[in-house]
Structure formats: C-alpha cells, structure tokens
CSV table of C-alpha atoms and ligand atoms in Angstrom, one decimal:
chain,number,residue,atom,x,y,z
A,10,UNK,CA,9.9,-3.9,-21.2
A,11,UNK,CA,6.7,-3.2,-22.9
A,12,UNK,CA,5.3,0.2,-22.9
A,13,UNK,CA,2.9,0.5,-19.8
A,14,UNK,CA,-0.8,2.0,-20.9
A,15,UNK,CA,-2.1,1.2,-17.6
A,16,UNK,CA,-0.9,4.9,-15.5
A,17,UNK,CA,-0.9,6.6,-18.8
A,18,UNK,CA,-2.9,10.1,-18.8
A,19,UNK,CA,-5.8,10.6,-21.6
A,20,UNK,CA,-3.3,12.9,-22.9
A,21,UNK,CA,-0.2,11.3,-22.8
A,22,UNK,CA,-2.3,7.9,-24.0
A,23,UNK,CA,-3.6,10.0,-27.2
A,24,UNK,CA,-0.2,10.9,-28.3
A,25,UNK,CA,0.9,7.4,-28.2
A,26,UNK,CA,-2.4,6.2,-30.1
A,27,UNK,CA,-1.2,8.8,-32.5
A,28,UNK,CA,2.0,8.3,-32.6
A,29,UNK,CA,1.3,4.7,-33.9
A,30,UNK,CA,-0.8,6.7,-37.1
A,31,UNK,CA,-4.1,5.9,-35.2
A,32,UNK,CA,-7.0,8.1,-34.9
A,33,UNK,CA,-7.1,9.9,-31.7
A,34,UNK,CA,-10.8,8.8,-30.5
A,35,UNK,CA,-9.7,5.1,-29.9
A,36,UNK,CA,-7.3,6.7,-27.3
A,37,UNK,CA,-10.5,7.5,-25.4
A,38,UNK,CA,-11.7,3.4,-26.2
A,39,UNK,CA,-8.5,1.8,-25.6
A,40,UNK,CA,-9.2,3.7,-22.1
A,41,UNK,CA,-12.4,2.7,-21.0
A,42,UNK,CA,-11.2,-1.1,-21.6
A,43,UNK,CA,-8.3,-0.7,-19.8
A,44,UNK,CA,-9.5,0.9,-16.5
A,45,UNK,CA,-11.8,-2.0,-16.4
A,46,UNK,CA,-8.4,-4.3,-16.2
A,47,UNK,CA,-9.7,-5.5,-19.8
A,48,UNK,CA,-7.0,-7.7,-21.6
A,49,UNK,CA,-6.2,-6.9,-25.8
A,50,UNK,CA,-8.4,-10.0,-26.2
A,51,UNK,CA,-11.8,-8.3,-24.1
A,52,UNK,CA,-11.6,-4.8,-26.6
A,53,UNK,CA,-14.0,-6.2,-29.2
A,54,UNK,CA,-14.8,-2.5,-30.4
A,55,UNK,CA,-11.2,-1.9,-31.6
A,56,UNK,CA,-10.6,-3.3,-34.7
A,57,UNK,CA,-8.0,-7.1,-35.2
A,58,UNK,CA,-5.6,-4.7,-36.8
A,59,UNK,CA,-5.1,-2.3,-34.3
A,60,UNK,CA,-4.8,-4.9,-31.8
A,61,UNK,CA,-2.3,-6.9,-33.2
A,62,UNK,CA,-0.2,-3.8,-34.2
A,63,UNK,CA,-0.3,-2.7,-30.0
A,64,UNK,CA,-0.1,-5.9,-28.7
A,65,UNK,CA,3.5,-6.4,-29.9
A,66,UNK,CA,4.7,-3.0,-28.2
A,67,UNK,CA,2.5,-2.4,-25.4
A,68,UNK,CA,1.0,-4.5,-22.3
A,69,UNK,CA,-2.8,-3.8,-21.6
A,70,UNK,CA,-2.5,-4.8,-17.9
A,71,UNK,CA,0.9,-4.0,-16.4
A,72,UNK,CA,0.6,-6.7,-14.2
A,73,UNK,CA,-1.3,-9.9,-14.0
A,74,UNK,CA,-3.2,-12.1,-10.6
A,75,UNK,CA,-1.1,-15.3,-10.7
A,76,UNK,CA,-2.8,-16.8,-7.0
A,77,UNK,CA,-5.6,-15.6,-4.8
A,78,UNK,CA,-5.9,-16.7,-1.4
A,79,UNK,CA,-10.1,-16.1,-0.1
A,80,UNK,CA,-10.1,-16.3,3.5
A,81,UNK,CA,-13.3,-18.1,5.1
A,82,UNK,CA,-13.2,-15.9,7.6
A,83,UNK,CA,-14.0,-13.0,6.4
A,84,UNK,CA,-14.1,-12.4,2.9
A,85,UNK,CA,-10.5,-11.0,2.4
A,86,UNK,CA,-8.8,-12.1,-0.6
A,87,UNK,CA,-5.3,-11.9,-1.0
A,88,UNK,CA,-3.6,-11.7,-4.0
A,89,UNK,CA,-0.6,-12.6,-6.0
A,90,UNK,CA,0.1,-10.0,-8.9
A,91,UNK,CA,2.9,-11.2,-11.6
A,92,UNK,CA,5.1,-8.6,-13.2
A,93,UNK,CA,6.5,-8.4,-16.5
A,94,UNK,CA,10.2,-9.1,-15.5
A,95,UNK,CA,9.0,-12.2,-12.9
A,96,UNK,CA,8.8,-10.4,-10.2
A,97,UNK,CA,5.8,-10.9,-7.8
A,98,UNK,CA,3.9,-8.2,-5.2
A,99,UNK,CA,1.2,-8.9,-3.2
A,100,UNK,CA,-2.5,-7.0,-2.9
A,101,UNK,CA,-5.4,-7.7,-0.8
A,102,UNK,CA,-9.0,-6.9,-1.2
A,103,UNK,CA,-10.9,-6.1,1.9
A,104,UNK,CA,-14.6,-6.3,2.7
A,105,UNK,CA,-15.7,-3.9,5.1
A,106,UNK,CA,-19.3,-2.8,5.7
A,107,UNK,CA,-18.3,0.5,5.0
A,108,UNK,CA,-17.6,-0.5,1.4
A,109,UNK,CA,-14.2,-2.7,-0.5
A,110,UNK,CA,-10.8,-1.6,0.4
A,111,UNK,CA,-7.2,-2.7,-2.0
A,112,UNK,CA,-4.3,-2.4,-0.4
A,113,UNK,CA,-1.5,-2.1,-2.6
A,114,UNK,CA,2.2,-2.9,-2.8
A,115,UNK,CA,4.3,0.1,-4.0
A,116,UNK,CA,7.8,-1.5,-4.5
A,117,UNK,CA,9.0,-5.4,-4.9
A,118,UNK,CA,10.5,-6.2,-1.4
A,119,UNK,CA,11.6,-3.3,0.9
A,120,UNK,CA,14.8,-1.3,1.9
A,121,UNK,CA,13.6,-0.2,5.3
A,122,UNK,CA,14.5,-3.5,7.2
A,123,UNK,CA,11.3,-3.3,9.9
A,124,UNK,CA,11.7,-5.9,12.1
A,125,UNK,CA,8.4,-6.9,12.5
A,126,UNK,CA,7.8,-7.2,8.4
A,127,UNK,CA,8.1,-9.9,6.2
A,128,UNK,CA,8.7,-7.8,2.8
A,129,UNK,CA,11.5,-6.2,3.9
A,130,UNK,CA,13.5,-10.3,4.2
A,131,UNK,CA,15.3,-9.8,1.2
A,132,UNK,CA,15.4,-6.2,0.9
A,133,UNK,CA,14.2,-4.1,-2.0
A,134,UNK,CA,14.5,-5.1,-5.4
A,135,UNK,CA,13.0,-2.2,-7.3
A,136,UNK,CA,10.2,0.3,-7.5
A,137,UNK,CA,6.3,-0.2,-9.2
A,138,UNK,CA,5.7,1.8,-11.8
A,139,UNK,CA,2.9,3.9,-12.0
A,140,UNK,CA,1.7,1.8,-14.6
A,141,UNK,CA,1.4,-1.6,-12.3
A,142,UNK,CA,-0.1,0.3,-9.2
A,143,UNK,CA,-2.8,1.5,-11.5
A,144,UNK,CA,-3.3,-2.0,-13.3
A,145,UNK,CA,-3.7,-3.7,-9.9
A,146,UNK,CA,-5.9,-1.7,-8.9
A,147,UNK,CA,-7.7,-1.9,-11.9
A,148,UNK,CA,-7.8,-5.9,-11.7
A,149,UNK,CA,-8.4,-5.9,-8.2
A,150,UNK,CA,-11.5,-3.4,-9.0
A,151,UNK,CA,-12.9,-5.9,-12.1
A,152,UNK,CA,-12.6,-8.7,-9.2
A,153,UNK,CA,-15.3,-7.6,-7.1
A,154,UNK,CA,-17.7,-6.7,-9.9
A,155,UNK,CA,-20.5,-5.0,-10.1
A,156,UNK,CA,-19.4,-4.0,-6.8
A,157,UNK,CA,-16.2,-0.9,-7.1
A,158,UNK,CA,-13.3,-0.1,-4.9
A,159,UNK,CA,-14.0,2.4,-3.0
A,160,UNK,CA,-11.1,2.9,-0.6
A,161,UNK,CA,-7.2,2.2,-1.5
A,162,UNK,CA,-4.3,1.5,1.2
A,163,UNK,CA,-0.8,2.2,-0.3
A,164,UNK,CA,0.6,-0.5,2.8
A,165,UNK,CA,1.4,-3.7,1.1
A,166,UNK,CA,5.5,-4.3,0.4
A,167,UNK,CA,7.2,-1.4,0.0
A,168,UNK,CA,8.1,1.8,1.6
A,169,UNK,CA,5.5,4.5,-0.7
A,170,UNK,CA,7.9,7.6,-0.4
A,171,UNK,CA,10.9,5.9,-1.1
A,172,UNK,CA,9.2,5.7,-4.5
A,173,UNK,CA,7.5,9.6,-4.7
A,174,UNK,CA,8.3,9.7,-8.8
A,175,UNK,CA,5.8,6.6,-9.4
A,176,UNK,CA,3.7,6.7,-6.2
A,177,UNK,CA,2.9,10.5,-7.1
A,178,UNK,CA,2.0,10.0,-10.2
A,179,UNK,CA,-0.1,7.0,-9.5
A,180,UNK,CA,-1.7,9.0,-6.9
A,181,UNK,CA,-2.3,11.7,-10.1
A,182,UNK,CA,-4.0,9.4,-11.8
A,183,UNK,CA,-5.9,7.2,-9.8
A,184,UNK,CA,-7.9,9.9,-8.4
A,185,UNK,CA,-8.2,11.2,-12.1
A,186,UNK,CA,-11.9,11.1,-14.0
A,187,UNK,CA,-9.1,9.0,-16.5
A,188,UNK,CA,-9.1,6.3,-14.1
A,189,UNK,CA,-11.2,5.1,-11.4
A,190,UNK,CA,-11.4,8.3,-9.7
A,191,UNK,CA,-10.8,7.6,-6.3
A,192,UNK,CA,-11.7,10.1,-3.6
A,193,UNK,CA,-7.9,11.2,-2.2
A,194,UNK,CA,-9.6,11.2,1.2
A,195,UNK,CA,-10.5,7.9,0.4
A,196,UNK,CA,-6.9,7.0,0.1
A,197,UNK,CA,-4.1,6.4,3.0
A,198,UNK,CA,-0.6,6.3,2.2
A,199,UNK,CA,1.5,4.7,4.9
A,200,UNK,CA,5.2,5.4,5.8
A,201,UNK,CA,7.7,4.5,8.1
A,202,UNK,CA,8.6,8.4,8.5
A,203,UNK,CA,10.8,9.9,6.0
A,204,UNK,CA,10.6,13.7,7.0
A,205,UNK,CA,11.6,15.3,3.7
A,206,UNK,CA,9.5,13.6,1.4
A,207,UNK,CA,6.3,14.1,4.3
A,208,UNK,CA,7.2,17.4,3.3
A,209,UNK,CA,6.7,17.0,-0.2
A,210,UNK,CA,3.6,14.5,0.1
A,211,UNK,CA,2.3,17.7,1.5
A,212,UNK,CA,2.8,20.2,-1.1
A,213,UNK,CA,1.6,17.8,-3.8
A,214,UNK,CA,-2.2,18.9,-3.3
A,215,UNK,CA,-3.8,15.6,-2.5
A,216,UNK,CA,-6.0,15.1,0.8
A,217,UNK,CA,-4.9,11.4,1.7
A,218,UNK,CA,-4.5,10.1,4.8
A,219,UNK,CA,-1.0,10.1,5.9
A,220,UNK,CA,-0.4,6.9,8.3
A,221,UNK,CA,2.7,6.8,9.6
A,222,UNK,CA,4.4,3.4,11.5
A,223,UNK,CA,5.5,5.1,14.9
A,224,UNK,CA,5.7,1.3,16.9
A,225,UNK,CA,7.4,3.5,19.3
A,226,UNK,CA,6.8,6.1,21.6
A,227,UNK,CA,10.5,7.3,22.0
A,228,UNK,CA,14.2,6.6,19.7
A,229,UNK,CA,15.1,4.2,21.8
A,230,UNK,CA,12.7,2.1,21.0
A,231,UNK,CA,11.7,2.6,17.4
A,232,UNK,CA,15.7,2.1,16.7
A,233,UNK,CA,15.3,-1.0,18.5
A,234,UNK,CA,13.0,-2.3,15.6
A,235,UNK,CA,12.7,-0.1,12.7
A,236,UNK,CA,16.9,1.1,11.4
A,237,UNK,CA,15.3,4.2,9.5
A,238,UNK,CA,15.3,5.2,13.4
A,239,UNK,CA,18.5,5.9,13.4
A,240,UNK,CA,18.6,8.0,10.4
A,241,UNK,CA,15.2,10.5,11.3
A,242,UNK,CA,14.4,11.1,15.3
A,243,UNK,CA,10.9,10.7,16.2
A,244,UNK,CA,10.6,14.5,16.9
A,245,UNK,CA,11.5,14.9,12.9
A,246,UNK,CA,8.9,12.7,12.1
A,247,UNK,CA,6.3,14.7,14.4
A,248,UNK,CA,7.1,18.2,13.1
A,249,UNK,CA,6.5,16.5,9.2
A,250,UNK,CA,3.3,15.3,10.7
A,251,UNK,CA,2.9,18.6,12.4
A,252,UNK,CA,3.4,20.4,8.7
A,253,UNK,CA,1.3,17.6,6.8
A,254,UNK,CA,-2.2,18.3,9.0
A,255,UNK,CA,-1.1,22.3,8.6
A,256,UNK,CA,-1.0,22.0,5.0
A,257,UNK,CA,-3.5,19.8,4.3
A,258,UNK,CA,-6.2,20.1,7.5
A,259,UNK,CA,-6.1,16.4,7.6
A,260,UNK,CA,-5.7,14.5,10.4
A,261,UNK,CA,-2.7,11.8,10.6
A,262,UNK,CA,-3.0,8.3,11.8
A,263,UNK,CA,-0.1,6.4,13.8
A,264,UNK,CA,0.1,3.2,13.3
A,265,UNK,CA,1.5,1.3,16.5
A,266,UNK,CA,2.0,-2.9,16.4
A,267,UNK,CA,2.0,-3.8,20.0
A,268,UNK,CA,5.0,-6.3,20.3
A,269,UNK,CA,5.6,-8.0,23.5
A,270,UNK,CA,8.0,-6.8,26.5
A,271,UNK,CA,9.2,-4.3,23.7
A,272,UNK,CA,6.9,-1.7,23.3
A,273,UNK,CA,3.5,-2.3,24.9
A,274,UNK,CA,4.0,-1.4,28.6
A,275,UNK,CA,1.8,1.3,30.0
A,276,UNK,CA,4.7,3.6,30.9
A,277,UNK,CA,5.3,3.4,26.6
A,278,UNK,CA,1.5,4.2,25.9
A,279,UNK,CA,2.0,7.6,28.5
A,280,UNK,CA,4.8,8.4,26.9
A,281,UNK,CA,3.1,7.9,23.8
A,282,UNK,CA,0.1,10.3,24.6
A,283,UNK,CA,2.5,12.7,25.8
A,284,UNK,CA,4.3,13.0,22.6
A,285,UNK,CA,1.1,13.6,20.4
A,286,UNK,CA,-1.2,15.7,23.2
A,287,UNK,CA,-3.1,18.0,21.0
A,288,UNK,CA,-1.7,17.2,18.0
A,289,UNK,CA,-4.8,16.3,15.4
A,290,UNK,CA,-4.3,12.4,15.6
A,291,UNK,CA,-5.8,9.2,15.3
A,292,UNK,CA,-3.5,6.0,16.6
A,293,UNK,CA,-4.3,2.6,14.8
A,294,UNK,CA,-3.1,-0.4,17.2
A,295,UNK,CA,-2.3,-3.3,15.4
A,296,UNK,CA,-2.3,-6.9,17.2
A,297,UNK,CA,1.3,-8.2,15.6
A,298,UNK,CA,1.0,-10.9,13.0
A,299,UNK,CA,3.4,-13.4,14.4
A,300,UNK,CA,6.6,-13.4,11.4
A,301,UNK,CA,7.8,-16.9,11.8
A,302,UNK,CA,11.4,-15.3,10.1
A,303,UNK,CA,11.8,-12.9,13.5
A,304,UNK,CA,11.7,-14.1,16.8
A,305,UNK,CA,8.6,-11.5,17.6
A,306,UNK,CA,5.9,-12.1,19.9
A,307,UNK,CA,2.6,-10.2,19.7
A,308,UNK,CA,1.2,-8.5,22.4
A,309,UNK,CA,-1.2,-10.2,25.0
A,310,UNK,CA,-5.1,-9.5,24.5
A,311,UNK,CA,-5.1,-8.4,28.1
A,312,UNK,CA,-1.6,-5.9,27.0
A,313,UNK,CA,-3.6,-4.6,24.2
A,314,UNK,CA,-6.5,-3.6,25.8
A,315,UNK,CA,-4.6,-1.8,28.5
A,316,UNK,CA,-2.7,0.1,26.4
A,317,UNK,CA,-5.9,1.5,24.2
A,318,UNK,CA,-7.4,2.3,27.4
A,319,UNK,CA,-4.1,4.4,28.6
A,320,UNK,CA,-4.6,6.4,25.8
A,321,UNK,CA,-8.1,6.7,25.7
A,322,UNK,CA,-7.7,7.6,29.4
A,323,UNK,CA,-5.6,10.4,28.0
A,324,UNK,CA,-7.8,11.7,25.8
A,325,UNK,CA,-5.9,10.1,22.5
A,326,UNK,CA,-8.2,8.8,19.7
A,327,UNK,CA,-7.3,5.4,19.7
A,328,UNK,CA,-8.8,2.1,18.1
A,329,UNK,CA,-7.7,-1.3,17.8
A,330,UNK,CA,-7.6,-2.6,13.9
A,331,UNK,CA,-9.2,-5.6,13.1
A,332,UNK,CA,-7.0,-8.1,11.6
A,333,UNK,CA,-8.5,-9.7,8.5
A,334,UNK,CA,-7.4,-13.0,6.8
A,335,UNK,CA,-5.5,-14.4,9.6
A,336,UNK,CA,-6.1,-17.4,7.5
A,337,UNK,CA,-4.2,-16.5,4.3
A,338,UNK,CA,-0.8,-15.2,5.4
A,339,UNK,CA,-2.3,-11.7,7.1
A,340,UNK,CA,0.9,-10.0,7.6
A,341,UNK,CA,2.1,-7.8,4.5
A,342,UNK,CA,4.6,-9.8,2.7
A,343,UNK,CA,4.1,-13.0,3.9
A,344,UNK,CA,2.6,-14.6,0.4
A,345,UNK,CA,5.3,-13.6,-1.6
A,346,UNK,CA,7.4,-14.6,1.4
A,347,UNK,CA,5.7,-18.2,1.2
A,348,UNK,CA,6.1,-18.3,-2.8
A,349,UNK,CA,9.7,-17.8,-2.7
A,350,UNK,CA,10.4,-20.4,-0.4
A,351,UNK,CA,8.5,-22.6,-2.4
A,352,UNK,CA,10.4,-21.8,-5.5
A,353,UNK,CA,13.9,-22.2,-3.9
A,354,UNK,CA,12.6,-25.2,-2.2
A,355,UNK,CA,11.5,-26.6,-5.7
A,356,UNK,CA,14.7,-25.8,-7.7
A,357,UNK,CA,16.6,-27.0,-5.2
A,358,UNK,CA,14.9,-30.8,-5.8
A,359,UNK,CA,15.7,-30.3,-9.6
B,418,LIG,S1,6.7,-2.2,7.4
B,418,LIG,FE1,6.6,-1.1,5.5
B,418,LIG,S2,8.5,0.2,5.5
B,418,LIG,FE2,8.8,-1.3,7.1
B,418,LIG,S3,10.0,-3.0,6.0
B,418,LIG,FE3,7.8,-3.5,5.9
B,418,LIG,S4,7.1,-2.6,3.9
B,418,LIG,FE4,9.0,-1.6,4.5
C-alpha cells in the first residue's frame, strides 16, 4: 500500500516531505490541500515535479466516494467510500438544524455479531487506518462546501475500540489545528461496551461523547442479541461508564433499539431506569431499521412511546432519535450490504 498522508501529523508529514529531499514549507502546503480532500491534480501551487515524484509513493486521499445515495426526505446523503485494497465502508452526512453531522465507519465489516446490524453479516475484515478516517472526513467535509462539518459520529461499520491504535490517533488528529479541528465534545464514539478499553478511552484526555449500545436492560437480554454479552456483564459495562463521566465530567449516552417482544416491554424500561438511577445519563431510543438478513421486528410506535414515557416517568433523560434516510438503506451497513450482493449477484451471471 501507498503511504497514507491523510492522518499524518504536521510533524510527522514534514519529515516525510524531507525525507524525499524537499523543502520543509511545502509540508505545511501539501497540508492545507489535503485537509480540504484535494486530489495531487487540485495542488496547483506545488510544482509538476514534486507531484509526479509523490504521486508514485503516496495517496493524497486515503480513500475515495465511489456512490452517494441523497435521500429526498431529508437531505441525508449516504456514501460509499472505496479503499485502496477494494474494500468498501460506508459514511453518511447528516443535516441537522443544529449544523452537518458525518458519521463514520471505523473498521470494514464487524466482529461483534449484533444481531440487529447489517455490518457485522460477514464479520470483520480489518481495521481503518487513521489515514482513511481522516480522508473521509475530509471528503465528506469538501462535499458540503462552503458549509463545514461540524459534528462527527464514530457509528458506521465497525466496533471503534476494537480499533483504539487507529481510532485514537484519528481522534489525535482530527481535533488537531493540523486538520479540521473538530471540537472533541463535538465528537461521539459509540461502542458495544468493551470495559477495558472504556477505561483507556478515558485516560486518553479527549472530552467525546461516549455512547454506548446497551439494547438491554439486563444479561439476559443483551446476550440474547449482542454475543459480546457474554464476554462483559452489563454491570462491567456500567462501572466503565461510571469511571468514563468521573474522569472526564461528561455525561454518557445509551443507546437502546427497541426491538419487538424482545426488549421493549415496560417491565424492561423499569428495569432499565433502575439500573442507571442517578448515574449522569442520557438514553437515545432508536426505532429499529428493519435488517431484511435477521428475522427482527421494530418496535410498535405505540411500544416506543410507552417506553420513553416509563423512563421519563422515572426521571431518566430520554429522547427518541430521528431516523434519517429511511430512503437510502438507513441502517449502518446496509449499502455496502446491498453492493456486495450485487457484486456476487453479477459474477455469478459471468
Ligand atoms: S452494532 Fe456496531 S458493534 Fe454491533 S455489529 Fe454493528 S457495527 Fe459492530
């Protein structure tokens, strides 16, 4: 593979400018292209020469938009990113009236097997580099022009902490003056609940959200659907969550997809409140993207709205997320889901 500029540090990019017998200001140029997700062919204030010379060992943009999905709905877009080994991960830009979200894929495919999810179908079949996370951001960000992204979501494919090396590092450097400078409490980071590394996230000095998939108020449950369950109890995951808002002062938000007759009764949403009475809290219900791959049924309207009201009643925050581009394969996963049916589906005509 190419060298990756794209999650490179001003320092670490001058020592490679350097290191190819270039002066070290067009470090600094080379930069300012590349944050803007410029490709070798944009730079025009960097000479032929020097182009030609880094073109053959480096990639300007780690990764590249290869489809993009606009719902009509509501102004999502949803986008296919292309990797340098033919791998594909998915992104999706958001329009809030608070500002643009990206959320953001972390690894191709995912090991955690969530039944619910459509990127974990075929497992995982590596980790993002630092370098990719930063250059789809960087594309995503050039996309909505003159407007900026303002907010990221580290919740497409992929479990984030299963990746700290890379996800860290992007972290590092997204929020860096080097790159696009992103407000860490601007920026959630979304697990499954991996105790140790929630322990780590929270020694690394960043003030992100931490958002972590509960879908269950008890083991039972959360085994039923998510396996890491049955590795790390829910009361391991709480203390983590417990340490992370100690350490950091930051709240933590659960994230709960009501899924029907499994989850989404009102003695689960008690139980629920119980578990997290007065712990500093926010819980995120999400009305279940139907996976046609898992034999899943979303909640009710009527179920959902009990269940918020249970835990308001019970004096948990609690809102219901707004599902965006219902129209253009909402659920995380399901483009590149959809792309590699159609590519199997096509070579197996040839
Ligand atoms: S929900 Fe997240 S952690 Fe679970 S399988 Fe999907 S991508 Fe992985």
């Amino acid at each position: 593979m190419k060298t990756q500029l794209t999650g490179m540090s001003m320092n670490q990019l001058t020592n490679w400018v350097t290191a190819q017998g270039e002066p070290a200001f067009r470090a600094r140029q080379l930069n300012d292209w590349l944050k803007k997700g410029a490709h070798f062919e944009d730079m025009r204030n960097l000479p032929a020469s020097l182009i030609e010379k880094i073109k053959s060992l480096a990639s300007a943009q780690a990764a590249r938009v290869i489809e993009r999905h606009g719902s009509k709905l509501d102004g999502t877009e949803k986008l296919l990113f292309g990797l340098e080994d033919g791998h594909t991960v998915e992104g999706v830009i958001m329009r809030y009236h608070h500002g643009i979200s990206f959320c953001l894929s972390t690894q191709v495919g995912c090991a955690m097997g969530c039944a619910f999810c459509a990127s974990t179908l075929n497992g995982k079949l590596r980790d993002l580099t630092a370098g990719e996370m930063a250059s789809m951001c960087y594309l995503a960000n050039r996309m909505v022009s003159p407007s900026a992204i303002g907010n990221l979501v580290l919740m497409g494919s992929g479990e984030p902490l299963d990746n700290t090396k890379e996800v860290f590092a992007f972290l590092h450097h997204i929020t860096s003056t080097d790159s696009l400078n992103i407000g860490a409490r601007h920026i959630s980071l979304s697990t499954c609940g991996l105790p140790d590394q929630m322990h780590r996230l929270a020694q690394e000095g960043l003030q992100i959200t931490l958002s972590v998939s509960l879908h269950g108020p008890n083991d039972e449950i959360r085994q039923q659907i998510m396996p890491i369950a049955r590795v790390h109890t829910i009361d391991a995951v709480l203390d983590a969550c417990r340490y992370y808002i100690q350490k950091t002062g930051r709240r933590v938000v659960f994230e709960y997809a009501l899924i029907q007759d499994i989850n989404d009764s009102l003695d689960n949403a008690q139980e629920l409140a119980k578990r997290l009475r007065g712990m500093q809290c926010h819980v995120n219900l999400i009305p279940l993207n139907d996976v046609k791959e898992r034999s899943l049924r979303a909640s009710t309207k009527v179920q959902v709205e009990r269940f918020l009201n249970c835990l308001k009643a019970l004096n948990i925050s609690a809102t219901v997320r707004r599902q965006l581009g219902d129209d253009i394969f909402g659920a995380c996963g399901q483009l590149r889901a959809q792309r590699l049916k159609t590519q199997l589906s096509e070579e197996g005509s040839q």
